[in-house]
Amino acid sequence: MTLAHHLKTSAARLGRTAAGAALGLGLTVTLLVSAPADAFAQTAAPAIPVAQGEGPALWVVSDADSTIYLYGTFHLLRPTTAWGSAKVDRAFDSASEVWFEVENPDDQSAIGPIVQQLGISPDRPLSSLLTSEEFATLDTAAKALGSSGAQLDPLRPWLASLQLAVAGIVKAGFDPQAGVDRILIARANAAGKPVKGLETLAEQVGFIANLSEEAQLDMLRSSLEDFSEAEILLNQMSDAWATGDVEGVNRLVIAETRSEAPELYDAIFVRRNRNWADQIQTMLAGSGTVFIAVGAGHLAGDESVQAILEDRGVTVTRQ
C-alpha cells in the first residue's frame, strides 16, 4: 500500500467516525466528555483569539420582518485556535434568541437513561460481534486511551466507536471546554438570551443508535485506525473551519462520509438538515432576529441546510 493510499484510507475512515464526532454530532461531546456542573452558568465566556481574515463562515436568511443567522461550529477545539470574528459577534449580539443542536447538551440526568436504553447491550457484547483479532485490537486501542476492551464490551458498537473517537480527539489536544457551542451557550446565558434546541438529546442519539448493526460495526472498526494520521486530518478540518473554507470542510468531512458510509451520512447529516430547514422556514414565518449555531458539517456540501433552503426557494446569503 502506498503512503498516499494509506492516508486516503485513514481520512475516509476518520471521516466516518471522528469527523462525525467533531462536526456532525454534538451528542459525542455530551455523552462522552463530562462537563463541570456550572459549565454553562459562568458569568463571562472566555476570550476567543481573533481569527485572521474573515474567520468561520456565517450566512443569513431574511425576509421583511425576520433575520436568521446560520453559523457552523466545532464541538471540540484546540484552545489556541483563533476563531473570534467581529461580524459573528455583531450577529450574535443582535439576536433575541440563540438556537443550538440541543438546548442543554450536558444534561446528565437526561443522558443516563438514554445511554442505558440505546447504548448498552450486555446480551450482545462486542466480543460476540468482532473476531478475536478485532477484539484484541479494540482492547489495545482502548488501553491506549485510558479504557479497556472489557469496559467497552457491553456497549453497542455505535457508542464504543464514539467513545474511542472522542477519546482520541481529546488526546490529540482538542478540548471540549474550548468547543464553540459551550462558549456560545455561556455567552448567551451571560447576556440573558433564551437558549433553545433544534432537537432533543433522545432524538439526536437516536439518529446514530438506530443505524443498522452492520453500519455500527463498520464505525467501530474505523475507530480502531491509528490516530497519527487522524490528528493531521483533524488539524486540517479545524483550520478549514476557522478560515471560512467551506469547500475544505466539505472535502474533508462531507464528501468522505457520503462516499464511504452513506447510511451514516444520511443519518447524521441529511435527515437532520432537512428537519432543521423545516424549522428555519417556520421561524421565517414569524418575526425577529435568531442566531443558529450547529456543527459546521451541516453547513457544507450540496445537501447542507443552506442548499436545502435554496432548493425550496429561500434566499441564503453568505456574510
mmCIF file of C-alpha atoms in Angstrom:
data_model
loop_
_atom_site.group_PDB
_atom_site.id
_atom_site.type_symbol
_atom_site.label_atom_id
_atom_site.label_comp_id
_atom_site.label_asym_id
_atom_site.label_seq_id
_atom_site.Cartn_x
_atom_site.Cartn_y
_atom_site.Cartn_z
ATOM 1 C CA MET A 1 0.000 0.000 0.000
ATOM 2 C CA THR A 2 1.407 3.390 -0.964
ATOM 3 C CA LEU A 3 1.636 6.206 1.575
ATOM 4 C CA ALA A 4 -0.879 8.254 -0.426
ATOM 5 C CA HIS A 5 -3.370 5.399 -0.401
ATOM 6 C CA HIS A 6 -2.835 4.817 3.314
ATOM 7 C CA LEU A 7 -3.505 8.485 4.074
ATOM 8 C CA LYS A 8 -6.612 8.490 1.916
ATOM 9 C CA THR A 9 -7.887 5.354 3.630
ATOM 10 C CA SER A 10 -7.256 6.864 7.059
ATOM 11 C CA ALA A 11 -9.041 10.045 6.037
ATOM 12 C CA ALA A 12 -12.048 8.120 4.783
ATOM 13 C CA ARG A 13 -12.259 6.053 7.938
ATOM 14 C CA LEU A 14 -11.880 9.054 10.196
ATOM 15 C CA GLY A 15 -14.499 10.838 8.140
ATOM 16 C CA ARG A 16 -16.971 8.159 9.231
ATOM 17 C CA THR A 17 -16.166 8.425 12.943
ATOM 18 C CA ALA A 18 -14.031 11.201 14.409
ATOM 19 C CA ALA A 19 -15.078 13.732 11.776
ATOM 20 C CA GLY A 20 -18.688 12.984 12.512
ATOM 21 C CA ALA A 21 -17.938 13.421 16.211
ATOM 22 C CA ALA A 22 -16.236 16.766 15.638
ATOM 23 C CA LEU A 23 -18.583 18.284 13.074
ATOM 24 C CA GLY A 24 -21.702 16.184 12.787
ATOM 25 C CA LEU A 25 -22.885 15.134 16.236
ATOM 26 C CA GLY A 26 -22.938 17.364 19.267
ATOM 27 C CA LEU A 27 -24.033 14.279 21.196
ATOM 28 C CA THR A 28 -20.474 12.924 21.192
ATOM 29 C CA VAL A 29 -19.451 15.736 23.495
ATOM 30 C CA THR A 30 -22.494 15.371 25.715
ATOM 31 C CA LEU A 31 -22.232 11.598 26.025
ATOM 32 C CA LEU A 32 -18.526 11.060 26.232
ATOM 33 C CA VAL A 33 -16.949 14.115 27.825
ATOM 34 C CA SER A 34 -18.263 15.262 31.174
ATOM 35 C CA ALA A 35 -18.629 18.991 31.688
ATOM 36 C CA PRO A 36 -18.489 20.761 35.042
ATOM 37 C CA ALA A 37 -21.937 21.253 36.515
ATOM 38 C CA ASP A 38 -21.644 25.010 36.017
ATOM 39 C CA ALA A 39 -20.109 24.831 32.522
ATOM 40 C CA PHE A 40 -22.875 26.968 31.050
ATOM 41 C CA ALA A 41 -23.605 29.064 34.114
ATOM 42 C CA GLN A 42 -20.422 31.096 34.064
ATOM 43 C CA THR A 43 -20.976 34.855 34.060
ATOM 44 C CA ALA A 44 -18.494 35.558 31.276
ATOM 45 C CA ALA A 45 -17.401 33.423 28.363
ATOM 46 C CA PRO A 46 -13.634 33.180 27.856
ATOM 47 C CA ALA A 47 -11.904 35.491 25.407
ATOM 48 C CA ILE A 48 -11.509 33.978 21.951
ATOM 49 C CA PRO A 49 -8.351 34.534 19.867
ATOM 50 C CA VAL A 50 -9.317 36.693 16.887
ATOM 51 C CA ALA A 51 -9.220 34.900 13.560
ATOM 52 C CA GLN A 52 -7.088 36.202 10.736
ATOM 53 C CA GLY A 53 -9.140 37.225 7.731
ATOM 54 C CA GLU A 54 -12.892 36.669 7.812
ATOM 55 C CA GLY A 55 -12.923 33.719 10.220
ATOM 56 C CA PRO A 56 -15.563 30.961 10.242
ATOM 57 C CA ALA A 57 -18.374 31.268 7.715
ATOM 58 C CA LEU A 58 -21.658 32.967 8.532
ATOM 59 C CA TRP A 59 -24.872 33.030 6.494
ATOM 60 C CA VAL A 60 -28.108 34.982 6.809
ATOM 61 C CA VAL A 61 -31.676 34.162 5.823
ATOM 62 C CA SER A 62 -34.130 37.062 5.997
ATOM 63 C CA ASP A 63 -37.450 38.468 4.904
ATOM 64 C CA ALA A 64 -39.337 41.674 5.716
ATOM 65 C CA ASP A 65 -39.518 41.045 9.468
ATOM 66 C CA SER A 66 -37.155 38.117 10.187
ATOM 67 C CA THR A 67 -33.383 37.688 10.246
ATOM 68 C CA ILE A 68 -31.861 34.262 10.858
ATOM 69 C CA TYR A 69 -28.095 33.778 11.079
ATOM 70 C CA LEU A 70 -26.548 30.349 10.399
ATOM 71 C CA TYR A 71 -23.161 29.673 11.949
ATOM 72 C CA GLY A 72 -21.136 26.452 11.809
ATOM 73 C CA THR A 73 -19.353 25.332 14.969
ATOM 74 C CA PHE A 74 -16.615 22.902 16.008
ATOM 75 C CA HIS A 75 -17.735 20.863 19.035
ATOM 76 C CA LEU A 76 -14.184 20.175 20.270
ATOM 77 C CA LEU A 77 -11.355 22.581 19.502
ATOM 78 C CA ARG A 78 -7.772 23.380 20.398
ATOM 79 C CA PRO A 79 -7.866 26.256 22.949
ATOM 80 C CA THR A 80 -5.347 28.175 20.836
ATOM 81 C CA THR A 81 -7.450 28.093 17.661
ATOM 82 C CA ALA A 82 -8.241 31.632 16.517
ATOM 83 C CA TRP A 83 -11.894 31.895 15.538
ATOM 84 C CA GLY A 84 -13.127 35.162 17.003
ATOM 85 C CA SER A 85 -14.924 37.352 14.486
ATOM 86 C CA ALA A 86 -16.432 40.832 14.743
ATOM 87 C CA LYS A 87 -19.157 40.002 12.209
ATOM 88 C CA VAL A 88 -20.208 36.937 14.173
ATOM 89 C CA ASP A 89 -20.191 38.942 17.413
ATOM 90 C CA ARG A 90 -22.470 41.539 15.843
ATOM 91 C CA ALA A 91 -24.838 38.881 14.550
ATOM 92 C CA PHE A 92 -24.882 37.084 17.903
ATOM 93 C CA ASP A 93 -25.442 40.308 19.868
ATOM 94 C CA SER A 94 -28.328 41.332 17.601
ATOM 95 C CA ALA A 95 -30.236 38.079 18.163
ATOM 96 C CA SER A 96 -33.116 37.894 20.628
ATOM 97 C CA GLU A 97 -32.654 34.125 20.987
ATOM 98 C CA VAL A 98 -29.944 31.570 20.225
ATOM 99 C CA TRP A 99 -30.518 28.042 18.908
ATOM 100 C CA PHE A 100 -28.157 25.057 19.093
ATOM 101 C CA GLU A 101 -28.462 21.418 18.095
ATOM 102 C CA VAL A 102 -29.792 20.677 21.578
ATOM 103 C CA GLU A 103 -30.775 23.088 24.326
ATOM 104 C CA ASN A 104 -28.570 21.676 27.071
ATOM 105 C CA PRO A 105 -26.015 19.183 25.736
ATOM 106 C CA ASP A 106 -24.690 18.323 29.198
ATOM 107 C CA ASP A 107 -27.896 17.421 30.987
ATOM 108 C CA GLN A 108 -26.540 14.374 32.774
ATOM 109 C CA SER A 109 -29.948 13.470 34.220
ATOM 110 C CA ALA A 110 -31.286 13.099 30.675
ATOM 111 C CA ILE A 111 -28.229 11.414 29.207
ATOM 112 C CA GLY A 112 -28.030 8.493 31.647
ATOM 113 C CA PRO A 113 -31.345 6.806 30.780
ATOM 114 C CA ILE A 114 -30.773 7.384 27.046
ATOM 115 C CA VAL A 115 -27.374 5.710 27.145
ATOM 116 C CA GLN A 116 -28.753 2.861 29.231
ATOM 117 C CA GLN A 117 -31.554 2.262 26.746
ATOM 118 C CA LEU A 118 -29.790 2.844 23.425
ATOM 119 C CA GLY A 119 -26.094 2.366 24.106
ATOM 120 C CA ILE A 120 -25.719 -0.757 26.246
ATOM 121 C CA SER A 121 -26.415 -4.330 25.166
ATOM 122 C CA PRO A 122 -24.819 -6.847 27.567
ATOM 123 C CA ASP A 123 -26.712 -9.718 25.896
ATOM 124 C CA ARG A 124 -24.903 -8.943 22.644
ATOM 125 C CA PRO A 125 -21.385 -7.900 23.710
ATOM 126 C CA LEU A 126 -18.791 -6.608 21.305
ATOM 127 C CA SER A 127 -16.702 -9.720 21.866
ATOM 128 C CA SER A 128 -19.504 -11.727 20.229
ATOM 129 C CA LEU A 129 -19.674 -9.397 17.210
ATOM 130 C CA LEU A 130 -15.962 -8.977 16.497
ATOM 131 C CA THR A 131 -13.352 -11.569 15.637
ATOM 132 C CA SER A 132 -10.859 -12.395 18.377
ATOM 133 C CA GLU A 133 -8.226 -10.407 16.469
ATOM 134 C CA GLU A 134 -10.518 -7.392 16.156
ATOM 135 C CA PHE A 135 -11.403 -7.514 19.859
ATOM 136 C CA ALA A 136 -7.701 -7.709 20.750
ATOM 137 C CA THR A 137 -7.138 -4.592 18.616
ATOM 138 C CA LEU A 138 -10.074 -2.937 20.380
ATOM 139 C CA ASP A 139 -8.534 -3.739 23.760
ATOM 140 C CA THR A 140 -5.167 -2.326 22.701
ATOM 141 C CA ALA A 141 -6.734 0.876 21.346
ATOM 142 C CA ALA A 142 -8.932 1.293 24.414
ATOM 143 C CA LYS A 143 -5.981 0.845 26.809
ATOM 144 C CA ALA A 144 -4.007 3.479 24.903
ATOM 145 C CA LEU A 145 -6.906 5.860 25.561
ATOM 146 C CA GLY A 146 -7.386 5.002 29.229
ATOM 147 C CA SER A 147 -10.022 2.267 28.987
ATOM 148 C CA SER A 148 -10.069 -1.427 28.085
ATOM 149 C CA GLY A 149 -11.838 -3.897 25.859
ATOM 150 C CA ALA A 150 -13.583 -5.366 28.892
ATOM 151 C CA GLN A 151 -15.016 -1.976 29.827
ATOM 152 C CA LEU A 152 -16.293 -1.372 26.308
ATOM 153 C CA ASP A 153 -17.580 -4.922 25.786
ATOM 154 C CA PRO A 154 -21.196 -4.316 26.980
ATOM 155 C CA LEU A 155 -21.578 -1.229 24.772
ATOM 156 C CA ARG A 156 -23.347 -1.222 21.448
ATOM 157 C CA PRO A 157 -20.914 -0.667 18.565
ATOM 158 C CA TRP A 158 -22.004 2.945 17.887
ATOM 159 C CA LEU A 159 -21.278 4.021 21.458
ATOM 160 C CA ALA A 160 -17.962 2.169 21.684
ATOM 161 C CA SER A 161 -16.953 3.734 18.375
ATOM 162 C CA LEU A 162 -17.741 7.257 19.548
ATOM 163 C CA GLN A 163 -16.003 6.722 22.880
ATOM 164 C CA LEU A 164 -12.818 5.697 21.069
ATOM 165 C CA ALA A 165 -13.132 8.506 18.521
ATOM 166 C CA VAL A 166 -13.706 11.290 21.034
ATOM 167 C CA ALA A 167 -11.040 9.955 23.419
ATOM 168 C CA GLY A 168 -8.591 10.041 20.516
ATOM 169 C CA ILE A 169 -9.619 13.573 19.577
ATOM 170 C CA VAL A 170 -9.179 14.770 23.160
ATOM 171 C CA LYS A 171 -5.818 13.014 23.409
ATOM 172 C CA ALA A 172 -4.755 14.926 20.276
ATOM 173 C CA GLY A 173 -5.354 18.194 22.131
ATOM 174 C CA PHE A 174 -8.915 19.056 21.132
ATOM 175 C CA ASP A 175 -10.698 20.308 24.248
ATOM 176 C CA PRO A 176 -14.496 20.080 24.727
ATOM 177 C CA GLN A 177 -14.297 23.074 27.066
ATOM 178 C CA ALA A 178 -12.914 25.093 24.135
ATOM 179 C CA GLY A 179 -15.737 23.882 21.891
ATOM 180 C CA VAL A 180 -17.620 26.679 20.178
ATOM 181 C CA ASP A 181 -21.065 25.510 21.327
ATOM 182 C CA ARG A 182 -20.143 25.605 25.002
ATOM 183 C CA ILE A 183 -18.636 29.063 24.725
ATOM 184 C CA LEU A 184 -21.607 30.461 22.827
ATOM 185 C CA ILE A 185 -24.088 28.898 25.272
ATOM 186 C CA ALA A 186 -22.170 30.514 28.143
ATOM 187 C CA ARG A 187 -22.191 33.818 26.258
ATOM 188 C CA ALA A 188 -25.937 33.576 25.631
ATOM 189 C CA ASN A 189 -26.634 32.769 29.281
ATOM 190 C CA ALA A 190 -24.475 35.679 30.435
ATOM 191 C CA ALA A 191 -26.394 38.014 28.118
ATOM 192 C CA GLY A 192 -29.766 36.695 29.236
ATOM 193 C CA LYS A 193 -30.644 35.378 25.780
ATOM 194 C CA PRO A 194 -33.025 32.399 25.615
ATOM 195 C CA VAL A 195 -31.209 29.210 24.555
ATOM 196 C CA LYS A 196 -33.216 26.713 22.500
ATOM 197 C CA GLY A 197 -32.593 23.393 20.739
ATOM 198 C CA LEU A 198 -33.425 22.150 17.255
ATOM 199 C CA GLU A 199 -33.753 18.599 18.583
ATOM 200 C CA THR A 200 -33.809 16.737 21.885
ATOM 201 C CA LEU A 201 -30.971 14.630 23.236
ATOM 202 C CA ALA A 202 -33.069 11.495 22.699
ATOM 203 C CA GLU A 203 -33.704 12.443 19.067
ATOM 204 C CA GLN A 204 -30.049 13.201 18.453
ATOM 205 C CA VAL A 205 -28.820 9.957 19.984
ATOM 206 C CA GLY A 206 -31.488 8.058 18.081
ATOM 207 C CA PHE A 207 -30.130 9.145 14.710
ATOM 208 C CA ILE A 208 -26.978 7.118 15.263
ATOM 209 C CA ALA A 209 -28.264 4.480 17.702
ATOM 210 C CA ASN A 210 -30.792 3.340 15.103
ATOM 211 C CA LEU A 211 -28.169 2.655 12.450
ATOM 212 C CA SER A 212 -28.005 -0.961 11.314
ATOM 213 C CA GLU A 213 -25.685 -3.155 13.338
ATOM 214 C CA GLU A 214 -23.528 -3.582 10.248
ATOM 215 C CA ALA A 215 -23.071 0.186 9.926
ATOM 216 C CA GLN A 216 -22.307 0.455 13.635
ATOM 217 C CA LEU A 217 -19.651 -2.252 13.413
ATOM 218 C CA ASP A 218 -18.152 -0.511 10.408
ATOM 219 C CA MET A 219 -17.896 2.648 12.533
ATOM 220 C CA LEU A 220 -16.257 0.706 15.345
ATOM 221 C CA ARG A 221 -13.673 -0.925 13.101
ATOM 222 C CA SER A 222 -12.952 2.519 11.659
ATOM 223 C CA SER A 223 -12.358 3.941 15.130
ATOM 224 C CA LEU A 224 -9.514 1.472 15.632
ATOM 225 C CA GLU A 225 -7.454 3.242 12.968
ATOM 226 C CA ASP A 226 -4.093 4.690 14.039
ATOM 227 C CA PHE A 227 -4.653 8.284 15.169
ATOM 228 C CA SER A 228 -1.312 9.568 13.847
ATOM 229 C CA GLU A 229 -2.923 10.417 10.521
ATOM 230 C CA ALA A 230 -6.191 11.275 12.246
ATOM 231 C CA GLU A 231 -4.585 14.159 14.123
ATOM 232 C CA ILE A 232 -3.301 15.589 10.843
ATOM 233 C CA LEU A 233 -6.790 15.444 9.368
ATOM 234 C CA LEU A 234 -8.397 16.984 12.448
ATOM 235 C CA ASN A 235 -5.969 19.883 12.211
ATOM 236 C CA GLN A 236 -6.882 20.323 8.560
ATOM 237 C CA MET A 237 -10.569 20.254 9.408
ATOM 238 C CA SER A 238 -10.340 22.842 12.175
ATOM 239 C CA ASP A 239 -8.114 25.069 10.036
ATOM 240 C CA ALA A 240 -10.629 24.907 7.178
ATOM 241 C CA TRP A 241 -13.470 25.784 9.540
ATOM 242 C CA ALA A 242 -11.602 28.620 11.291
ATOM 243 C CA THR A 243 -10.667 30.280 7.997
ATOM 244 C CA GLY A 244 -14.127 30.005 6.450
ATOM 245 C CA ASP A 245 -13.032 27.394 3.908
ATOM 246 C CA VAL A 246 -16.428 25.729 3.462
ATOM 247 C CA GLU A 247 -15.284 23.726 0.463
ATOM 248 C CA GLY A 248 -12.429 22.383 2.591
ATOM 249 C CA VAL A 249 -14.902 21.223 5.243
ATOM 250 C CA ASN A 250 -16.968 19.623 2.511
ATOM 251 C CA ARG A 251 -13.955 17.828 1.035
ATOM 252 C CA LEU A 252 -12.526 16.630 4.341
ATOM 253 C CA VAL A 253 -15.739 15.558 6.045
ATOM 254 C CA ILE A 254 -18.886 15.523 3.965
ATOM 255 C CA ALA A 255 -17.596 14.057 0.701
ATOM 256 C CA GLU A 256 -15.673 11.308 2.513
ATOM 257 C CA THR A 257 -18.595 10.380 4.753
ATOM 258 C CA ARG A 258 -21.056 10.410 1.864
ATOM 259 C CA SER A 259 -18.807 8.161 -0.222
ATOM 260 C CA GLU A 260 -17.546 5.761 2.420
ATOM 261 C CA ALA A 261 -20.527 5.499 4.811
ATOM 262 C CA PRO A 262 -23.782 6.510 3.086
ATOM 263 C CA GLU A 263 -26.037 5.197 5.866
ATOM 264 C CA LEU A 264 -24.132 7.188 8.487
ATOM 265 C CA TYR A 265 -24.076 10.253 6.213
ATOM 266 C CA ASP A 266 -27.836 10.128 5.743
ATOM 267 C CA ALA A 267 -28.482 9.682 9.472
ATOM 268 C CA ILE A 268 -26.076 12.315 10.776
ATOM 269 C CA PHE A 269 -26.400 14.964 8.101
ATOM 270 C CA VAL A 270 -29.175 14.707 5.508
ATOM 271 C CA ARG A 271 -32.210 13.853 7.633
ATOM 272 C CA ARG A 272 -31.275 16.326 10.342
ATOM 273 C CA ASN A 273 -30.508 19.080 7.823
ATOM 274 C CA ARG A 274 -33.963 18.663 6.288
ATOM 275 C CA ASN A 275 -35.604 18.813 9.694
ATOM 276 C CA TRP A 276 -33.683 21.961 10.610
ATOM 277 C CA ALA A 277 -34.564 23.580 7.282
ATOM 278 C CA ASP A 278 -38.235 22.944 8.128
ATOM 279 C CA GLN A 279 -37.788 24.707 11.459
ATOM 280 C CA ILE A 280 -35.967 27.641 9.889
ATOM 281 C CA GLN A 281 -38.817 28.139 7.435
ATOM 282 C CA THR A 282 -41.218 28.186 10.383
ATOM 283 C CA MET A 283 -39.039 30.830 12.057
ATOM 284 C CA LEU A 284 -39.142 32.900 8.881
ATOM 285 C CA ALA A 285 -42.914 32.915 9.066
ATOM 286 C CA GLY A 286 -42.574 34.753 12.376
ATOM 287 C CA SER A 287 -40.515 37.830 13.174
ATOM 288 C CA GLY A 288 -37.352 38.876 14.985
ATOM 289 C CA THR A 289 -33.646 38.001 14.872
ATOM 290 C CA VAL A 290 -32.360 34.494 15.629
ATOM 291 C CA PHE A 291 -28.815 33.109 15.772
ATOM 292 C CA ILE A 292 -28.464 29.397 14.969
ATOM 293 C CA ALA A 293 -25.204 27.543 15.711
ATOM 294 C CA VAL A 294 -24.786 23.937 14.529
ATOM 295 C CA GLY A 295 -21.867 21.690 13.620
ATOM 296 C CA ALA A 296 -20.015 23.089 10.599
ATOM 297 C CA GLY A 297 -20.523 19.883 8.633
ATOM 298 C CA HIS A 298 -24.229 20.684 8.420
ATOM 299 C CA LEU A 299 -23.437 23.872 6.524
ATOM 300 C CA ALA A 300 -21.201 22.329 3.850
ATOM 301 C CA GLY A 301 -21.917 20.306 0.719
ATOM 302 C CA ASP A 302 -24.828 20.116 -1.685
ATOM 303 C CA GLU A 303 -27.197 18.710 0.962
ATOM 304 C CA SER A 304 -26.365 21.332 3.581
ATOM 305 C CA VAL A 305 -29.037 23.275 5.436
ATOM 306 C CA GLN A 306 -28.484 26.248 3.115
ATOM 307 C CA ALA A 307 -28.664 24.105 -0.027
ATOM 308 C CA ILE A 308 -31.939 22.560 1.124
ATOM 309 C CA LEU A 309 -33.385 26.008 1.853
ATOM 310 C CA GLU A 310 -32.263 27.313 -1.522
ATOM 311 C CA ASP A 311 -33.844 24.312 -3.265
ATOM 312 C CA ARG A 312 -37.091 25.360 -1.590
ATOM 313 C CA GLY A 313 -36.820 28.908 -2.925
ATOM 314 C CA VAL A 314 -35.374 30.534 0.203
ATOM 315 C CA THR A 315 -32.532 33.024 -0.374
ATOM 316 C CA VAL A 316 -29.441 32.370 1.748
ATOM 317 C CA THR A 317 -26.571 34.883 1.673
ATOM 318 C CA ARG A 318 -23.066 34.408 2.994
ATOM 319 C CA GLN A 319 -21.907 37.341 5.074
#
